[in-house]
Coordinates of C-alpha atoms in Angstrom, one line a residue:
X1 CA 105.8 168.2 33.5
X2 CA 109.2 167.4 31.9
X3 CA 109.6 171.0 30.7
X4 CA 108.7 172.4 34.1
X5 CA 111.3 170.1 35.7
X6 CA 114.0 171.2 33.2
X7 CA 113.2 174.9 33.8
X8 CA 113.5 174.3 37.6
X9 CA 116.9 172.6 37.1
X10 CA 118.0 175.5 34.9
X11 CA 117.0 178.0 37.6
X12 CA 118.8 176.1 40.3
X13 CA 121.9 176.1 38.1
X14 CA 121.7 179.8 37.5
X15 CA 121.3 180.4 41.3
X16 CA 124.4 178.2 42.0
X17 CA 126.4 180.1 39.4
X18 CA 125.4 183.4 40.9
X19 CA 126.4 182.3 44.3
X20 CA 129.7 181.1 43.1
X21 CA 130.5 184.4 41.3
X22 CA 129.4 186.6 44.2
X23 CA 130.8 184.4 47.0
X24 CA 132.9 186.1 49.6
X25 CA 134.6 185.1 52.8
X26 CA 131.6 184.3 55.0
X27 CA 132.3 184.0 58.7
X28 CA 134.7 186.0 60.8
X29 CA 136.2 183.4 63.2
X30 CA 136.0 183.9 67.0
X31 CA 139.1 183.6 69.2
X32 CA 139.6 180.0 70.4
X33 CA 141.7 178.7 73.3
X34 CA 145.0 177.0 72.7
X35 CA 143.7 173.7 74.2
X36 CA 140.3 172.4 72.8
X37 CA 138.5 169.6 74.5
X38 CA 138.1 166.3 72.7
X39 CA 134.7 165.1 71.5
X40 CA 134.8 162.0 73.8
X41 CA 135.2 164.4 76.8
X42 CA 132.6 166.9 75.7
X43 CA 129.9 164.4 74.6
X44 CA 129.0 163.0 78.1
X45 CA 128.8 166.5 79.5
X46 CA 126.3 167.6 76.9
X47 CA 124.3 164.3 77.0
X48 CA 123.9 164.5 80.8
X49 CA 122.8 168.2 80.6
X50 CA 120.0 167.4 78.1
X51 CA 118.5 164.4 79.9
X52 CA 115.1 164.9 81.5
X53 CA 114.8 163.5 85.1
X54 CA 111.5 161.6 85.3
X55 CA 112.1 160.7 89.0
X56 CA 112.8 157.4 90.7
X57 CA 116.1 157.0 88.9
X58 CA 114.4 157.1 85.4
X59 CA 115.9 159.6 82.9
X60 CA 114.8 160.4 79.4
X61 CA 118.1 160.5 77.7
X62 CA 119.2 161.3 74.1
X63 CA 121.6 159.5 71.7
X64 CA 124.1 161.7 70.0
X65 CA 125.8 161.8 66.6
X66 CA 128.9 164.0 66.2
X67 CA 129.9 165.7 62.9
X68 CA 132.8 168.0 62.0
X69 CA 134.4 169.3 58.8
X70 CA 136.1 172.4 57.6
X71 CA 132.7 173.8 56.6
X72 CA 131.1 172.9 60.0
X73 CA 134.0 174.4 61.9
X74 CA 133.9 177.6 59.9
X75 CA 130.2 177.9 60.8
X76 CA 130.3 177.0 64.5
X77 CA 133.5 179.0 65.1
X78 CA 132.0 182.2 63.6
X79 CA 132.0 185.2 65.9
X80 CA 128.4 186.0 64.9
X81 CA 127.1 182.4 65.3
X82 CA 124.3 183.6 67.6
X83 CA 123.0 185.9 64.8
X84 CA 122.8 183.5 61.8
X85 CA 122.3 180.1 63.6
X86 CA 118.5 180.5 63.8
X87 CA 115.7 178.9 61.8
X88 CA 115.4 176.0 59.4
X89 CA 115.5 175.7 55.7
X90 CA 112.6 173.3 55.0
X91 CA 109.3 172.6 56.9
X92 CA 110.4 169.0 57.3
X93 CA 113.4 170.1 59.3
X94 CA 111.4 171.9 62.0
X95 CA 109.8 168.7 63.3
X96 CA 113.1 166.9 63.6
X97 CA 115.6 169.5 64.9
X98 CA 113.5 172.2 66.6
X99 CA 113.7 175.7 65.0
X100 CA 117.1 176.7 66.3
X101 CA 120.1 174.8 67.6
X102 CA 121.6 175.1 71.1
X103 CA 124.9 177.0 71.1
X104 CA 127.3 175.5 73.7
X105 CA 130.2 177.4 75.2
X106 CA 133.6 177.1 73.4
X107 CA 135.1 173.7 74.1
X108 CA 137.9 174.9 76.3
X109 CA 140.0 171.9 77.3
X110 CA 141.8 173.7 80.1
X111 CA 138.5 174.5 81.9
X112 CA 136.1 171.6 81.7
X113 CA 134.4 172.6 84.9
X114 CA 133.7 176.0 83.4
X115 CA 132.6 174.4 80.2
X116 CA 130.1 172.2 82.1
X117 CA 128.7 175.1 84.0
X118 CA 128.2 177.0 80.7
X119 CA 126.5 174.0 79.1
X120 CA 124.0 173.8 82.0
X121 CA 123.2 177.5 81.6
X122 CA 122.9 177.1 77.8
X123 CA 120.4 174.2 78.2
X124 CA 118.4 176.1 80.7
X125 CA 118.3 179.1 78.4
X126 CA 117.3 176.9 75.4
X127 CA 114.4 175.3 77.5
X128 CA 113.2 178.7 78.7
X129 CA 113.2 180.1 75.2
X130 CA 111.4 177.0 73.8
X131 CA 108.7 177.2 76.5
X132 CA 108.2 180.9 75.9
X133 CA 108.0 180.2 72.2
X134 CA 105.2 177.7 72.8
X135 CA 103.3 179.8 75.3
X136 CA 103.4 182.8 73.0
X137 CA 102.4 181.1 69.8
X138 CA 100.0 178.4 70.9
X139 CA 97.0 180.8 71.5
X140 CA 97.4 182.1 68.0
X141 CA 96.0 179.0 66.5
X142 CA 92.7 177.0 67.1
X143 CA 92.7 173.8 69.0
X144 CA 94.8 172.4 71.9
X145 CA 98.3 171.3 71.6
X146 CA 100.7 169.6 74.1
X147 CA 104.2 171.1 74.2
X148 CA 106.9 168.8 72.8
X149 CA 109.9 168.1 75.0
X150 CA 111.9 171.4 75.2
X151 CA 115.3 169.8 74.7
X152 CA 117.5 170.7 71.7
X153 CA 118.0 168.3 68.8
X154 CA 121.2 170.0 67.5
X155 CA 124.0 171.4 69.6
X156 CA 126.7 173.5 68.0
X157 CA 130.1 173.5 69.9
X158 CA 132.6 176.2 68.9
X159 CA 136.0 174.7 68.5
X160 CA 134.6 171.2 67.9
X161 CA 131.6 170.7 65.6
X162 CA 128.0 169.8 65.9
X163 CA 125.9 167.0 67.6
X164 CA 122.6 165.7 66.3
X165 CA 120.4 164.3 69.1
X166 CA 117.6 161.9 69.0
X167 CA 115.8 159.0 70.7
X168 CA 118.0 156.5 68.9
X169 CA 120.9 156.3 66.5
X170 CA 118.7 156.7 63.5
X171 CA 117.0 159.9 64.7
X172 CA 120.3 161.4 65.9
X173 CA 121.9 160.8 62.5
X174 CA 118.9 162.4 60.8
X175 CA 119.2 165.5 63.1
X176 CA 122.9 165.7 62.3
X177 CA 122.3 165.3 58.5
X178 CA 119.7 168.1 58.7
X179 CA 122.1 170.3 60.7
X180 CA 124.8 169.8 58.0
X181 CA 122.4 170.7 55.3
X182 CA 121.2 173.8 57.2
X183 CA 124.8 174.9 57.6
X184 CA 125.5 174.6 53.9
X185 CA 122.3 176.6 53.0
X186 CA 122.9 179.4 55.5
X187 CA 126.6 179.6 54.5
X188 CA 125.5 180.0 50.9
X189 CA 123.0 182.7 51.9
X190 CA 125.5 184.6 54.0
X191 CA 128.1 184.5 51.2
X192 CA 125.9 186.7 49.0
X193 CA 123.7 188.5 51.6
X194 CA 122.3 187.6 54.9
X195 CA 120.2 184.7 56.0
X196 CA 116.9 185.5 57.5
X197 CA 114.6 183.0 59.1
X198 CA 110.8 182.9 59.0
X199 CA 109.1 184.3 62.1
X200 CA 108.5 182.3 65.2
X201 CA 104.8 182.3 64.5
X202 CA 105.3 180.7 61.0
X203 CA 107.8 178.2 62.4
X204 CA 105.4 177.3 65.2
X205 CA 102.6 176.7 62.7
X206 CA 104.8 174.3 60.8
X207 CA 106.2 172.5 63.8
X208 CA 102.8 171.8 65.4
X209 CA 100.9 171.2 62.2
X210 CA 99.4 167.7 62.8
X211 CA 100.3 166.5 59.2
X212 CA 103.9 167.4 59.8
X213 CA 104.0 165.7 63.2
X214 CA 102.3 162.6 61.7
X215 CA 105.5 162.1 59.6
X216 CA 107.3 161.1 62.8
X217 CA 104.8 158.4 63.7
X218 CA 104.0 157.3 67.3
X219 CA 105.0 154.1 69.0
X220 CA 105.6 153.0 72.6
X221 CA 109.2 153.2 73.5
X222 CA 111.0 150.0 74.4
X223 CA 112.3 149.5 77.9
X224 CA 115.9 150.3 77.2
X225 CA 115.3 153.0 74.6
X226 CA 117.7 156.0 74.8
X227 CA 120.3 154.0 76.7
X228 CA 123.8 153.0 75.7
X229 CA 125.0 149.6 76.8
X230 CA 128.6 148.4 76.7
X231 CA 129.1 144.6 76.7
X232 CA 132.5 143.0 77.2
X233 CA 133.2 139.6 75.8
X234 CA 130.9 140.6 73.0
X235 CA 132.1 138.0 70.5
X236 CA 131.3 135.2 72.9
X237 CA 128.1 133.2 73.3
X238 CA 126.8 135.0 76.3
X239 CA 128.0 138.4 75.1
X240 CA 126.1 138.0 71.8
X241 CA 123.0 136.8 73.5
X242 CA 123.0 139.8 75.9
X243 CA 123.7 142.2 73.0
X244 CA 120.8 140.9 70.9
X245 CA 118.4 140.9 73.9
X246 CA 119.4 144.5 74.9
X247 CA 119.1 145.7 71.2
X248 CA 115.6 144.2 71.0
X249 CA 114.8 146.1 74.2
X250 CA 115.8 149.4 72.4
X251 CA 119.4 150.0 73.6
X252 CA 122.3 151.2 71.5
X253 CA 125.0 148.5 71.8
X254 CA 128.8 148.7 72.0
X255 CA 130.5 145.3 72.0
X256 CA 134.1 144.9 73.3
X257 CA 136.2 141.8 72.6
X258 CA 139.9 141.1 71.7
X259 CA 138.6 138.8 68.9
X260 CA 138.0 140.7 65.7
X261 CA 134.9 138.6 65.2
X262 CA 133.2 141.2 67.4
X263 CA 133.1 143.5 64.4
X264 CA 131.1 140.9 62.5
X265 CA 128.8 140.4 65.4
X266 CA 128.1 144.2 65.7
X267 CA 127.4 144.4 62.0
X268 CA 124.9 141.6 62.3
X269 CA 123.0 143.6 64.9
X270 CA 122.8 146.7 62.7
X271 CA 123.5 150.4 62.8
X272 CA 122.5 150.5 66.5
X273 CA 125.6 148.5 67.4
X274 CA 129.3 149.1 67.2
X275 CA 132.1 146.5 67.7
X276 CA 135.4 147.5 69.3
X277 CA 138.5 145.3 69.4
X278 CA 139.7 145.7 73.0
X279 CA 141.8 143.9 75.5
X280 CA 139.9 144.4 78.8
X281 CA 143.0 143.6 80.8
X282 CA 144.8 146.7 79.3
X283 CA 143.8 150.0 80.8
X284 CA 144.9 152.0 77.8
X285 CA 142.9 149.7 75.4
X286 CA 139.9 150.0 77.6
X287 CA 140.2 153.9 77.7
X288 CA 140.4 154.0 73.9
X289 CA 137.4 151.7 73.5
X290 CA 135.2 153.8 75.8
X291 CA 136.4 157.0 73.9
X292 CA 135.1 155.4 70.7
X293 CA 131.7 154.7 72.4
X294 CA 131.3 158.2 73.8
X295 CA 132.3 159.7 70.4
X296 CA 129.9 157.4 68.6
X297 CA 126.8 157.5 70.9
X298 CA 127.5 160.3 73.4
X299 CA 128.1 158.3 76.6
X300 CA 127.4 155.1 78.6
X301 CA 124.4 154.1 80.7
X302 CA 124.8 150.3 81.2
X303 CA 127.9 148.1 81.5
X304 CA 127.6 144.3 81.2
X305 CA 131.0 143.2 82.4
X306 CA 131.0 139.7 80.9
X307 CA 134.5 138.9 79.6
X308 CA 136.1 135.8 81.3
X309 CA 137.9 132.5 80.8
X310 CA 138.4 129.4 82.9
X311 CA 141.6 128.0 84.3
X312 CA 141.7 124.8 86.4
X313 CA 144.2 123.0 88.7
X314 CA 144.5 121.8 92.3
X315 CA 145.0 125.0 94.3
X316 CA 148.0 123.6 96.2
X317 CA 149.8 122.8 93.1
X318 CA 148.7 125.3 90.4
X319 CA 151.5 127.5 89.0
X320 CA 151.4 131.1 90.3
X321 CA 151.4 132.5 86.8
X322 CA 148.2 130.7 85.9
X323 CA 146.5 132.1 89.1
X324 CA 147.7 135.6 88.3
X325 CA 146.6 135.4 84.7
X326 CA 143.1 134.3 85.8
X327 CA 142.9 137.2 88.3
X328 CA 143.9 139.6 85.5
X329 CA 141.0 138.6 83.4
X330 CA 138.4 137.4 85.8
X331 CA 138.8 140.1 88.4
X332 CA 141.0 143.1 87.5
X333 CA 139.6 143.5 84.0
X334 CA 136.2 144.0 85.5
X335 CA 137.5 146.7 87.8
X336 CA 139.2 148.4 84.8
X337 CA 136.1 148.6 82.7
X338 CA 133.8 149.4 85.7
X339 CA 136.0 152.2 86.8
X340 CA 136.0 153.8 83.3
X341 CA 132.2 153.3 82.9
X342 CA 131.5 154.9 86.3
X343 CA 133.7 158.0 85.4
X344 CA 131.5 158.6 82.3
X345 CA 128.2 157.9 84.2
X346 CA 129.2 160.4 86.9
X347 CA 130.1 163.0 84.3
X348 CA 126.6 162.6 82.8
X349 CA 125.0 162.8 86.2
X350 CA 122.1 160.5 85.2
X351 CA 122.9 157.4 87.2
X352 CA 123.7 154.1 85.4
X353 CA 123.9 150.4 85.8
X354 CA 126.9 148.0 86.3
X355 CA 126.2 144.3 85.7
X356 CA 128.8 141.6 86.4
X357 CA 128.8 138.1 85.1
X358 CA 130.0 136.2 88.2
X359 CA 129.6 132.4 88.6
X360 CA 128.3 129.9 91.1
X361 CA 132.0 129.2 91.7
X362 CA 132.0 132.5 93.7
X363 CA 129.9 130.8 96.5
X364 CA 130.3 127.1 95.7
X365 CA 133.8 126.2 94.6
X366 CA 134.3 123.1 92.4
X367 CA 137.1 120.6 92.8
X368 CA 140.3 121.6 91.0
X369 CA 138.7 124.9 89.9
X370 CA 140.2 127.3 92.3
X371 CA 142.1 129.4 89.6
X372 CA 138.7 130.3 88.2
X373 CA 136.6 130.4 91.4
X374 CA 138.9 132.6 93.5
X375 CA 138.8 135.7 91.2
X376 CA 135.1 135.2 90.7
X377 CA 134.5 135.3 94.5
X378 CA 136.4 138.6 94.5
X379 CA 134.3 139.8 91.6
X380 CA 131.1 139.2 93.5
X381 CA 132.3 141.4 96.3
X382 CA 133.5 144.0 93.8
X383 CA 129.9 144.3 92.5
X384 CA 128.7 144.9 96.1
X385 CA 131.5 147.5 96.7
X386 CA 130.3 149.5 93.7
X387 CA 126.8 149.3 94.9
X388 CA 127.9 150.7 98.3
X389 CA 130.3 153.4 97.1
X390 CA 128.4 154.8 94.1
X391 CA 124.7 154.6 95.1
X392 CA 124.8 158.3 95.9
X393 CA 125.4 158.9 92.2
X394 CA 122.4 156.8 91.2
X395 CA 124.6 154.0 89.9
X396 CA 123.3 150.5 90.5
X397 CA 125.5 147.4 90.7
X398 CA 124.2 143.9 90.4
X399 CA 125.5 140.5 89.4
X400 CA 124.3 137.4 87.6
X401 CA 125.4 134.1 89.1
X402 CA 125.1 131.5 86.3
X403 CA 126.2 128.0 86.0
X404 CA 127.0 125.5 83.3
X405 CA 126.3 127.5 80.2
X406 CA 127.7 126.3 76.9
X407 CA 129.9 129.1 75.7
X408 CA 133.5 129.9 74.8
X409 CA 134.3 129.5 78.5
X410 CA 132.5 126.2 79.0
X411 CA 133.8 124.5 75.9
X412 CA 133.2 120.8 75.0
X413 CA 136.6 120.1 76.4
X414 CA 135.8 121.9 79.6
X415 CA 132.5 120.1 79.9
X416 CA 134.3 116.8 79.6
X417 CA 136.9 117.7 82.2
X418 CA 134.4 119.1 84.7
X419 CA 132.0 116.1 84.3
X420 CA 135.0 113.8 84.8
X421 CA 136.0 115.7 88.0
X422 CA 132.5 115.1 89.4
X423 CA 132.3 111.5 88.2
X424 CA 129.1 112.0 86.1
X425 CA 128.2 111.9 82.4
X426 CA 128.3 115.1 80.4
X427 CA 124.5 115.1 80.0
X428 CA 124.1 114.7 83.8
X429 CA 126.6 117.4 84.4
X430 CA 124.9 120.0 82.1
X431 CA 121.5 119.2 83.6
X432 CA 122.8 118.7 87.1
X433 CA 120.4 121.0 89.0
X434 CA 117.1 120.7 90.9
X435 CA 115.0 121.3 87.8
X436 CA 117.2 119.0 85.6
X437 CA 117.2 121.7 82.9
X438 CA 120.2 122.9 81.0
X439 CA 120.8 126.7 81.3
X440 CA 121.4 128.6 78.1
X441 CA 123.0 131.9 77.1
X442 CA 119.5 133.4 76.5
X443 CA 118.5 132.6 80.1
X444 CA 121.5 134.5 81.3
X445 CA 120.7 137.4 78.9
X446 CA 117.2 137.5 80.3
X447 CA 118.6 137.9 83.8
X448 CA 120.8 140.8 82.8
X449 CA 117.9 142.5 81.0
X450 CA 115.7 142.2 84.1
X451 CA 118.5 143.7 86.2
X452 CA 119.0 146.6 83.7
X453 CA 115.4 147.5 84.0
X454 CA 115.1 147.2 87.8
X455 CA 115.7 150.9 88.7
X456 CA 115.3 150.3 92.4
X457 CA 117.5 147.2 92.8
X458 CA 121.2 147.3 93.6
X459 CA 123.7 145.0 95.4
X460 CA 121.6 142.1 94.1
X461 CA 122.7 138.7 92.8
X462 CA 120.4 136.8 90.3
X463 CA 121.0 133.1 90.2
X464 CA 120.5 131.3 86.9
X465 CA 121.5 127.7 87.4
X466 CA 118.3 125.6 87.4
X467 CA 118.6 125.3 91.2
X468 CA 121.7 124.4 93.2
X469 CA 121.2 124.4 97.0
X470 CA 125.0 124.2 97.6
X471 CA 125.3 127.5 95.7
X472 CA 122.5 129.3 97.5
X473 CA 123.6 132.6 99.0
X474 CA 123.4 132.7 102.8

């Protein structure tokens, strides 16, 4: 066995040496426009085009993983890309990437509308080709098979690079890895001759062989699978609870926070999460953060607008700068992130979900707490305005109205101050509700998760406060 292994290594070395000696310039480049679109602009267009509409606001989406390099660009920018970009190089690849990639139009940054139209046509053509491939080859083999979903798992974008697609980050990365390996292999083949794929019949037999499909395994998808959730205030107690709850439900997670601790939080969740240092009161910082998310995952489906902080003071005496500062964070920042999220959701064309962390202060103001309650009242109406103005795009907007949750906002110092303002003990203050039960960050996360999954609910407010008649919405 050792001698056979050594002979195989020697043969591979000889083949590599032969390729190196005979290597020539491989791909003649195609003409590219002066302005190429950025990956963060292209990704949501592609992602929306490959989503499958299941009806009732439910879409089967895909997560994306972008790759580029000199070798990838030489390949995807080749004038004969349509000739050589066909087929796989191992049987294992065919079950993970389909047997050919989708070739998108050139990423012309000066004509995004034209690019989007071209992407839609390319997706339709890919689906038609895959369906014809199945219908033609299925009768050639005994037994009955169900056609796999006809969407591509690799997209080549001239002028940009490649995208691997999958049901989650892991499968998208595998598809991208395979695509890179395929590019290297085909490039080597083209350098000394011409790459020629197996026939569609042979590829079909491999792709639909039960033992190959068994490698992928089968499991029921979790409720937020294939969705990308952005959570602001991600380093805080509630933000972390929401992130872990959503990740457990299958979502890919992007955490925003101005505290660099958000990077550690994201790492603790795993490769399905990314942390971004972001000041949500700064539009340019927010734009950069969303660009990172779309470049990493491909788009945005859920926004949990959670960032906030509490300021107090008697409203007739509070300094104006404190009131303005509170409005910047507790109202305007929510508008900044929601506006950016909506623009991405509308580009994708697959709907979406906005979730706002309001407060019982929005409907039941507390003594000396106007600097916090006033912007929260405005935030409640902001959530309803989004529900009204963007329902036609399938975008839902809901709010969670929580109260007295121990967090970075309701600190021990704040608890002491608020209980003193009400003339009660701290324990009575935290359990001061009809059920006499303290509300936790996990309770709030549960409410956000329920709203994220409620595909036919919008303009709703979920109260999580243990029962407070004075804060009941009327």
